Amino acid sequence: SVSGLGRIALAYATAMTSAGHDITLLCQRSSAPGMRRAIVPGFPGVRSVDKLLFRVSEPVRSLAARGDIRHAFGIGSRADIVSAQSCHRSGVEFQKNLPSERIRRRNFGLYDMLSLQDEHRLMTSPRTRLVLAVSDLVRSQLIRWYGLPEEKIIVLPNGIDTARYATPLDRDAARERYRMPKGSFILGFLGNEFDRKGVQTIIEALPLLRDLPLRVCIAGADDPTP
């Protein structure tokens, strides 16, 4: 999968399979070798249509998979365990306080509407036994917006492949590569969906920090032109 959440779900399924568990990965697109998959129809050109097709097809495909435990990553009709990388409701409410030109309305708001409905169903379903929140912030947001009992949410941060980053970073070489002056303080932003995740806020804050030798390095998949 190309999305951040998709990569997390794939890594989880791969690790569980390696541990000897029988896993079926329910997805629209995946190139995972050796993984048993149930492919759901998708339409990658338009995210809202993509999500709508998943919603329509997922219940039938999930029943056909006949799993003992259903683990959802923020999408689906019902689950035993839900992984929450964010609280979409909190993000949408925050955006309401921003000027309309600040946020690109994805598919005229249909994508956000579908995401909110999915999140509400998963968080309020009596079947959901456990929610895995990626941070204390997400945990507090889920408690606030959905009234989840504290004991139902466990904070489980994303893991790091330590073998991939075993070689120490050559900071001087990295600064030279990205034209960062020696002695500068580097603020790194790593993420997709620049408008929703605050790149514009970072840019607007820079003039307020003129006295700091600050440089910003942005990495992610989105249109950098705006």
Short mmCIF file of C-alpha atoms in Angstrom, two decimals:
data_model
loop_
_atom_site.label_atom_id
_atom_site.label_comp_id
_atom_site.label_asym_id
_atom_site.label_seq_id
_atom_site.Cartn_x
_atom_site.Cartn_y
_atom_site.Cartn_z
CA SER A 1 0.00 0.00 0.00
CA VAL A 2 1.16 3.58 -0.65
CA SER A 3 -0.54 5.29 2.27
CA GLY A 4 1.07 5.66 5.69
CA LEU A 5 -1.79 3.82 7.35
CA GLY A 6 -1.62 1.12 4.69
CA ARG A 7 2.06 0.55 5.38
CA ILE A 8 1.35 0.23 9.10
CA ALA A 9 -1.43 -2.31 8.49
CA LEU A 10 0.81 -4.28 6.14
CA ALA A 11 3.70 -4.31 8.61
CA TYR A 12 1.34 -5.53 11.34
CA ALA A 13 -0.11 -8.29 9.14
CA THR A 14 3.37 -9.37 8.02
CA ALA A 15 4.64 -9.58 11.61
CA MET A 16 1.58 -11.55 12.74
CA THR A 17 1.97 -13.96 9.82
CA SER A 18 5.68 -14.46 10.64
CA ALA A 19 4.65 -15.26 14.22
CA GLY A 20 2.51 -18.14 12.94
CA HIS A 21 -0.94 -16.54 12.97
CA ASP A 22 -3.40 -17.07 10.14
CA ILE A 23 -3.95 -13.59 8.69
CA THR A 24 -6.14 -12.37 5.85
CA LEU A 25 -5.38 -8.83 4.70
CA LEU A 26 -8.57 -7.12 3.53
CA CYS A 27 -7.54 -4.30 1.21
CA GLN A 28 -8.07 -2.63 -2.14
CA ARG A 29 -4.46 -2.62 -3.34
CA SER A 30 -1.40 -4.42 -2.05
CA SER A 31 1.75 -5.90 -3.55
CA ALA A 32 2.64 -7.88 -0.43
CA PRO A 33 4.25 -11.18 -1.51
CA GLY A 34 3.11 -14.34 0.23
CA MET A 35 0.24 -12.61 2.04
CA ARG A 36 -3.27 -13.98 1.85
CA ARG A 37 -5.47 -11.15 0.69
CA ALA A 38 -9.15 -10.44 0.13
CA ILE A 39 -9.28 -7.71 -2.49
CA VAL A 40 -12.09 -5.18 -2.21
CA PRO A 41 -13.06 -3.05 -5.25
CA GLY A 42 -11.50 0.39 -5.36
CA PHE A 43 -11.25 3.52 -7.45
CA PRO A 44 -7.81 5.07 -6.76
CA GLY A 45 -8.43 8.20 -8.80
CA VAL A 46 -10.95 9.70 -6.35
CA ARG A 47 -10.44 9.04 -2.64
CA SER A 48 -14.07 9.48 -1.63
CA VAL A 49 -15.26 6.96 -4.24
CA ASP A 50 -12.45 4.65 -3.19
CA LYS A 51 -13.63 4.79 0.43
CA LEU A 52 -17.28 4.38 -0.55
CA LEU A 53 -16.54 1.23 -2.57
CA PHE A 54 -14.64 -0.21 0.39
CA ARG A 55 -17.58 0.50 2.69
CA VAL A 56 -20.06 -1.25 0.37
CA SER A 57 -17.91 -4.34 -0.21
CA GLU A 58 -16.13 -4.78 3.10
CA PRO A 59 -18.91 -6.42 5.21
CA VAL A 60 -19.41 -9.28 2.75
CA ARG A 61 -15.67 -9.84 2.27
CA SER A 62 -15.07 -9.74 6.02
CA LEU A 63 -17.71 -12.39 6.66
CA ALA A 64 -16.24 -14.57 3.92
CA ALA A 65 -12.81 -14.37 5.58
CA ARG A 66 -14.29 -15.91 8.77
CA GLY A 67 -11.68 -14.51 11.12
CA ASP A 68 -11.85 -15.00 14.87
CA ILE A 69 -10.59 -11.45 15.48
CA ARG A 70 -11.22 -8.49 13.19
CA HIS A 71 -8.70 -5.65 13.41
CA ALA A 72 -9.66 -2.40 11.67
CA PHE A 73 -7.35 0.49 10.84
CA GLY A 74 -9.86 3.31 10.94
CA ILE A 75 -12.13 1.96 8.25
CA GLY A 76 -14.82 -0.71 8.12
CA SER A 77 -18.20 -1.58 9.55
CA ARG A 78 -17.20 -3.28 12.79
CA ALA A 79 -14.15 -4.72 14.51
CA ASP A 80 -12.89 -6.31 17.70
CA ILE A 81 -9.75 -4.14 17.76
CA VAL A 82 -9.40 -0.69 16.21
CA SER A 83 -6.08 1.04 15.54
CA ALA A 84 -6.42 4.83 15.68
CA GLN A 85 -3.58 6.77 14.08
CA SER A 86 -5.62 9.93 14.55
CA CYS A 87 -9.00 11.19 15.68
CA HIS A 88 -10.61 12.40 12.49
CA ARG A 89 -13.41 14.11 14.37
CA SER A 90 -10.94 16.25 16.28
CA GLY A 91 -9.16 17.23 13.07
CA VAL A 92 -12.36 18.23 11.31
CA GLU A 93 -13.51 20.30 14.29
CA PHE A 94 -10.14 22.08 14.38
CA GLN A 95 -10.36 22.90 10.68
CA LYS A 96 -13.70 24.62 11.21
CA ASN A 97 -11.85 27.40 13.04
CA LEU A 98 -9.49 28.06 10.13
CA PRO A 99 -10.19 30.36 7.17
CA SER A 100 -11.80 28.48 4.30
CA GLU A 101 -8.84 29.07 2.00
CA ARG A 102 -6.50 27.30 4.42
CA ILE A 103 -7.79 23.76 3.86
CA ARG A 104 -8.38 21.98 0.57
CA ARG A 105 -11.81 20.36 0.77
CA ARG A 106 -11.14 16.87 -0.43
CA ASN A 107 -13.81 15.74 -2.89
CA PHE A 108 -16.09 18.57 -1.72
CA GLY A 109 -16.06 17.25 1.83
CA LEU A 110 -17.42 13.81 0.93
CA TYR A 111 -14.20 12.05 1.95
CA ASP A 112 -14.26 13.64 5.40
CA MET A 113 -17.94 12.82 5.83
CA LEU A 114 -17.35 9.14 5.06
CA SER A 115 -14.30 9.07 7.33
CA LEU A 116 -16.28 10.55 10.21
CA GLN A 117 -19.05 8.01 9.77
CA ASP A 118 -16.59 5.11 9.73
CA GLU A 119 -14.82 6.41 12.82
CA HIS A 120 -18.09 6.90 14.70
CA ARG A 121 -19.28 3.38 13.88
CA LEU A 122 -16.03 1.78 15.00
CA MET A 123 -15.61 3.81 18.18
CA THR A 124 -19.21 3.42 19.38
CA SER A 125 -19.80 -0.20 18.33
CA PRO A 126 -20.48 -2.57 21.25
CA ARG A 127 -18.34 -5.14 19.43
CA THR A 128 -15.18 -3.00 19.71
CA ARG A 129 -13.26 -4.39 22.68
CA LEU A 130 -10.02 -2.45 22.42
CA VAL A 131 -8.73 0.71 20.75
CA LEU A 132 -5.00 1.16 20.07
CA ALA A 133 -4.23 4.89 20.01
CA VAL A 134 -0.94 6.01 18.48
CA SER A 135 -0.37 8.71 21.14
CA ASP A 136 -1.66 10.19 24.39
CA LEU A 137 -3.11 13.05 22.35
CA VAL A 138 -5.20 10.74 20.16
CA ARG A 139 -6.31 8.83 23.26
CA SER A 140 -7.54 12.03 24.93
CA GLN A 141 -9.33 13.11 21.74
CA LEU A 142 -11.15 9.80 21.42
CA ILE A 143 -12.27 10.00 25.04
CA ARG A 144 -13.49 13.56 24.51
CA TRP A 145 -15.43 13.05 21.28
CA TYR A 146 -16.72 9.49 21.71
CA GLY A 147 -16.90 9.06 25.48
CA LEU A 148 -14.76 5.93 25.43
CA PRO A 149 -13.83 4.59 28.86
CA GLU A 150 -10.15 5.07 29.62
CA GLU A 151 -9.55 1.37 30.21
CA LYS A 152 -10.71 0.60 26.65
CA ILE A 153 -7.84 2.54 25.03
CA ILE A 154 -4.17 1.55 25.03
CA VAL A 155 -1.48 3.90 23.75
CA LEU A 156 0.73 2.04 21.27
CA PRO A 157 3.18 4.29 19.40
CA ASN A 158 4.40 3.32 15.95
CA GLY A 159 7.51 1.19 15.95
CA ILE A 160 10.84 1.85 14.27
CA ASP A 161 12.89 -0.66 12.27
CA THR A 162 16.13 -0.21 14.20
CA ALA A 163 18.12 -2.28 11.69
CA ARG A 164 17.26 0.19 8.94
CA TYR A 165 18.68 3.09 10.94
CA ALA A 166 21.64 1.28 12.52
CA THR A 167 24.21 3.47 10.77
CA PRO A 168 24.71 6.79 12.56
CA LEU A 169 23.69 9.83 10.56
CA ASP A 170 26.52 11.88 9.07
CA ARG A 171 25.06 15.24 10.08
CA ASP A 172 27.61 17.34 8.22
CA ALA A 173 27.01 15.42 4.99
CA ALA A 174 23.26 15.72 5.42
CA ARG A 175 23.46 19.47 6.01
CA GLU A 176 25.62 19.88 2.91
CA ARG A 177 23.27 17.78 0.78
CA TYR A 178 20.23 19.83 1.73
CA ARG A 179 22.10 23.17 1.83
CA MET A 180 21.60 23.59 5.56
CA PRO A 181 24.26 25.88 7.08
CA LYS A 182 26.38 24.45 9.87
CA GLY A 183 25.04 25.46 13.26
CA SER A 184 21.48 25.81 12.02
CA PHE A 185 18.61 24.23 13.92
CA ILE A 186 16.72 21.89 11.61
CA LEU A 187 12.99 21.37 11.99
CA GLY A 188 11.91 18.22 10.14
CA PHE A 189 8.36 17.64 8.90
CA LEU A 190 7.60 14.11 7.70
CA GLY A 191 4.09 13.39 6.44
CA ASN A 192 1.61 13.51 3.60
CA GLU A 193 -1.40 15.83 3.20
CA PHE A 194 0.50 19.05 3.81
CA ASP A 195 -2.57 21.27 4.18
CA ARG A 196 -4.28 19.08 6.77
CA LYS A 197 -1.15 18.45 8.80
CA GLY A 198 0.02 22.01 9.16
CA VAL A 199 2.78 22.87 6.69
CA GLN A 200 1.22 26.29 6.14
CA THR A 201 1.27 26.91 9.88
CA ILE A 202 4.99 26.13 9.94
CA ILE A 203 5.65 28.56 7.10
CA GLU A 204 3.60 31.31 8.76
CA ALA A 205 5.53 30.82 12.01
CA LEU A 206 8.97 31.28 10.45
CA PRO A 207 8.88 35.13 10.37
CA LEU A 208 8.22 35.05 14.13
CA LEU A 209 11.49 33.15 14.66
CA ARG A 210 13.90 35.42 12.83
CA ASP A 211 16.40 35.34 15.71
CA LEU A 212 16.82 31.57 15.48
CA PRO A 213 19.13 29.90 12.91
CA LEU A 214 16.17 27.78 11.85
CA ARG A 215 15.80 25.72 8.68
CA VAL A 216 12.79 23.60 7.79
CA CYS A 217 13.08 20.33 5.89
CA ILE A 218 9.80 18.92 4.55
CA ALA A 219 9.47 15.35 3.28
CA GLY A 220 6.26 13.72 2.11
CA ALA A 221 3.93 12.99 -0.77
CA ASP A 222 1.78 15.99 -1.64
CA ASP A 223 1.75 18.93 -4.01
CA PRO A 224 4.43 21.34 -2.73
CA THR A 225 3.41 24.21 -5.02
CA PRO A 226 0.95 26.00 -2.66
#
